[in-house]
Amino acid sequence: QVQVVESGGGLVQAGDSLTLSCGVSGSIFNINAAGWYRQPPGKQRELVATISAGSRTNYADSVKGRFTISRDNAENTVWLQMNSLKPDDAAVYYCTTGTGLGTNYYPTSRWGQGTQVTVSS
């Protein structure tokens, strides 16, 4: 089964940037879509960005223009570049592989441990 390992989270100040990484194993990564979710404290998990096998991207309105999802199929890695971070972006961030894009995205990999992003105001 496909497994993912997220990394790169940390404590930053509002306005700072941070890049999250996701290593993928157990699949032919270049045929899968991928997505980043986040779960703020006490709230439901939400999908923030997806990328197709062909590198088409889609973003939640709350992060559009600030976050960039990208992938390297040779390295089996997905990144989430986060700029102009806000306190509302604080959450545990999870990546998955799956199918589809945007609202049609469906995760199929196992959920990883996630990586914590904390944004101070």
Coordinates of C-alpha atoms in Angstrom, one line a residue:
Q1 CA 0.0 0.0 0.0
V2 CA 1.1 3.5 -0.7
Q3 CA 2.7 5.3 2.2
V4 CA 3.6 8.9 2.6
V5 CA 5.9 10.8 5.0
E6 CA 5.4 14.5 5.5
S7 CA 8.1 16.9 6.8
G8 CA 9.0 20.6 6.8
G9 CA 6.6 22.0 9.3
G10 CA 7.6 24.4 12.1
L11 CA 6.9 27.6 13.9
V12 CA 7.0 30.8 11.8
Q13 CA 5.7 34.3 12.0
A14 CA 2.9 35.7 10.0
G15 CA 4.1 36.7 6.6
D16 CA 6.8 34.1 6.5
S17 CA 7.2 31.3 4.1
L18 CA 7.6 27.5 4.6
T19 CA 7.9 24.6 2.3
L20 CA 6.5 21.2 3.2
S21 CA 7.8 17.9 1.6
C22 CA 6.1 14.6 1.1
G23 CA 7.9 11.4 0.2
V24 CA 5.9 8.7 -1.4
S25 CA 6.7 5.0 -1.5
G26 CA 4.9 1.9 -2.6
S27 CA 3.4 3.1 -5.8
I28 CA 4.1 4.1 -9.4
F29 CA 4.0 7.7 -8.3
N30 CA 4.0 9.3 -11.8
I31 CA 0.6 7.9 -12.6
N32 CA -1.1 9.2 -9.4
A33 CA -2.5 12.6 -8.4
A34 CA -1.5 14.0 -5.1
G35 CA -3.0 16.4 -2.6
W36 CA -2.3 18.3 0.6
Y37 CA -4.8 18.6 3.4
R38 CA -4.7 20.5 6.6
Q39 CA -6.5 20.1 9.9
P40 CA -6.6 23.1 12.2
P41 CA -7.1 22.5 16.0
G42 CA -10.7 21.5 16.7
K43 CA -11.7 21.7 13.0
Q44 CA -12.3 19.2 10.2
R45 CA -9.6 18.3 7.8
E46 CA -9.8 20.3 4.5
L47 CA -8.2 19.9 1.1
V48 CA -6.0 22.8 0.2
A49 CA -4.1 21.8 -3.0
T50 CA -4.0 19.0 -5.5
I51 CA -1.8 18.2 -8.4
S52 CA -2.5 15.8 -11.3
A53 CA -0.1 13.2 -12.7
G54 CA 0.5 15.8 -15.5
S55 CA 1.1 18.6 -13.0
R56 CA -2.2 20.4 -13.4
T57 CA -3.0 22.1 -10.1
N58 CA -6.0 23.2 -8.1
Y59 CA -6.2 25.2 -4.9
A60 CA -8.7 26.1 -2.2
D61 CA -9.8 29.7 -2.3
S62 CA -8.2 30.3 1.1
V63 CA -4.7 29.6 -0.2
K64 CA -5.0 30.5 -3.8
G65 CA -2.1 32.9 -4.8
R66 CA -0.1 32.1 -1.7
F67 CA 0.5 28.3 -1.8
T68 CA 2.1 26.3 -4.7
I69 CA 2.0 22.6 -5.0
S70 CA 4.6 20.8 -7.1
R71 CA 6.0 17.4 -7.7
D72 CA 9.1 15.5 -8.9
N73 CA 8.1 12.1 -10.2
A74 CA 11.7 11.0 -10.4
E75 CA 12.1 11.7 -6.6
N76 CA 8.6 10.5 -5.7
T77 CA 8.1 13.8 -3.8
V78 CA 5.4 16.4 -3.6
W79 CA 6.0 19.9 -2.1
L80 CA 3.8 22.6 -0.8
Q81 CA 5.3 26.0 -0.9
M82 CA 3.5 28.3 1.5
N83 CA 4.0 32.1 1.3
S84 CA 2.5 35.0 3.2
L85 CA 1.5 32.7 6.0
K86 CA -1.4 33.7 8.3
P87 CA -2.3 32.5 11.8
D88 CA -5.4 30.9 10.1
D89 CA -3.0 28.6 8.2
A90 CA -1.8 27.0 11.4
A91 CA -2.7 23.3 11.2
V92 CA -1.4 19.8 10.9
Y93 CA -0.7 19.3 7.2
Y94 CA -1.1 15.9 5.5
C95 CA -0.3 14.7 2.0
T96 CA -1.8 11.9 0.1
T97 CA -1.8 10.3 -3.3
G98 CA -5.0 9.6 -5.1
T99 CA -7.1 10.3 -8.2
G100 CA -8.8 13.4 -9.6
L101 CA -8.2 17.1 -9.0
G102 CA -9.8 19.7 -6.9
T103 CA -13.3 18.8 -5.6
N104 CA -13.0 15.6 -7.6
Y105 CA -9.9 14.5 -5.7
Y106 CA -10.1 11.2 -3.9
P107 CA -7.2 10.1 -1.6
T108 CA -6.2 6.5 -1.9
S109 CA -2.9 6.3 0.1
R110 CA -2.6 5.7 3.8
W111 CA -2.6 8.9 5.9
G112 CA 0.8 9.8 7.3
Q113 CA 1.6 11.4 10.6
G114 CA 1.3 14.9 9.2
T115 CA 3.6 17.9 9.9
Q116 CA 2.6 20.7 12.3
V117 CA 2.6 24.3 11.0
T118 CA 2.3 27.0 13.6
V119 CA 2.0 30.7 12.7
S120 CA 2.4 33.4 15.3
S121 CA 0.9 36.8 14.8

